[in-house]
Each structure stands twice: as C-alpha cells, then as structure tokens.
Tab-separated table of C-alpha atoms and ligand atoms in Angstrom:
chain	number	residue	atom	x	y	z
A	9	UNK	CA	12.432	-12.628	-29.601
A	10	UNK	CA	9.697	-15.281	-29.241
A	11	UNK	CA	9.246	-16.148	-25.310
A	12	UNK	CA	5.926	-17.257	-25.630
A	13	UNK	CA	4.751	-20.377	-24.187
A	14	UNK	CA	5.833	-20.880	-21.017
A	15	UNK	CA	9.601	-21.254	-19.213
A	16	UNK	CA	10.906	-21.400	-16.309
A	17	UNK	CA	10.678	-17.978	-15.039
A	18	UNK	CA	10.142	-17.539	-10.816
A	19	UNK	CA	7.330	-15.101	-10.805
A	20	UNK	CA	7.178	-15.301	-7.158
A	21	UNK	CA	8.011	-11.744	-6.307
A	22	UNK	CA	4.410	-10.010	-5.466
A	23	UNK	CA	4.361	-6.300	-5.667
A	24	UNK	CA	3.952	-4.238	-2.618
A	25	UNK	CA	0.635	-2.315	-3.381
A	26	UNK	CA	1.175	0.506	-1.639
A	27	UNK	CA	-1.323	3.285	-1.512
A	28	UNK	CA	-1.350	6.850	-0.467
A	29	UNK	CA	-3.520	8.056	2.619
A	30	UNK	CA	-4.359	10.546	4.705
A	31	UNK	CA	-5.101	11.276	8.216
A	32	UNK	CA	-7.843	13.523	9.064
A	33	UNK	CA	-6.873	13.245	12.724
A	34	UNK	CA	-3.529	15.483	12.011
A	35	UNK	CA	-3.353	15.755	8.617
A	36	UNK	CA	-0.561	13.232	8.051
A	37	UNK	CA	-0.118	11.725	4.685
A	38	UNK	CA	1.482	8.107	4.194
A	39	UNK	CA	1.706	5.341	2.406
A	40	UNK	CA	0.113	2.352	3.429
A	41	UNK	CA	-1.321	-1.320	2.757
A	42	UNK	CA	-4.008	-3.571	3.789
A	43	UNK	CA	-7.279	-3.751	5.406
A	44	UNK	CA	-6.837	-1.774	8.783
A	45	UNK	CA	-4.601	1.225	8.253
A	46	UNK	CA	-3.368	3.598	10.951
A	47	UNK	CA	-1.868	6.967	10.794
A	48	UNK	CA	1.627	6.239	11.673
A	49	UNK	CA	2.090	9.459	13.426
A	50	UNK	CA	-1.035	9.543	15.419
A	51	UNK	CA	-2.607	5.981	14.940
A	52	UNK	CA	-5.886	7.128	14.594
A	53	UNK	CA	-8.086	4.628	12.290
A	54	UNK	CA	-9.786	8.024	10.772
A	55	UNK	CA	-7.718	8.045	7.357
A	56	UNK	CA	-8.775	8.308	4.340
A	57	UNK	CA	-6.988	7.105	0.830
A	58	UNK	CA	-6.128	10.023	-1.570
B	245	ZN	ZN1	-2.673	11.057	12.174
C-alpha cells in the first residue's frame, strides 16, 4: 500500500479534545473543553483538570 503523496482525502473532521476535570466546589468530576470551564453540576469556575 503506497498512499503517500497526497489525495483527496476530507480531513475536515477535528477531534473533540475533551479533558477530564474536577470541581473542588462539590467534588464533581467531568469532562470538559475550552478556555472557561464550569462544573456542570454546580457551575462554579473553581475546577481543576485531573
Ligand atoms: Zn461543582
């Protein structure tokens, strides 16, 4: 199988980088993405990624 060099393959799909956090506000743990994350149980800002 040689596939190098190109084709016309629709790469467009980004993966959802999803990371795992914690609250400290009720101990909550979650996965989340992006800048400002929330606990979605108690919405407090105070989390923390594990
Ligand atoms: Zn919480």
């Amino acid at each position: 199988m040689c596939s190098a060099g190109g084709g016309d393959f629709d790469l467009e799909i980004e993966q959802l980088e999803l990371e795992r956090y914690k609250c400290n506000e009720c101990g909550n743990k979650f996965d989340a993405m992006g800048e400002k994350v929330v606990c979605p149980s108690c919405m407090s800002e105070n989390v923390v990624k594990i």
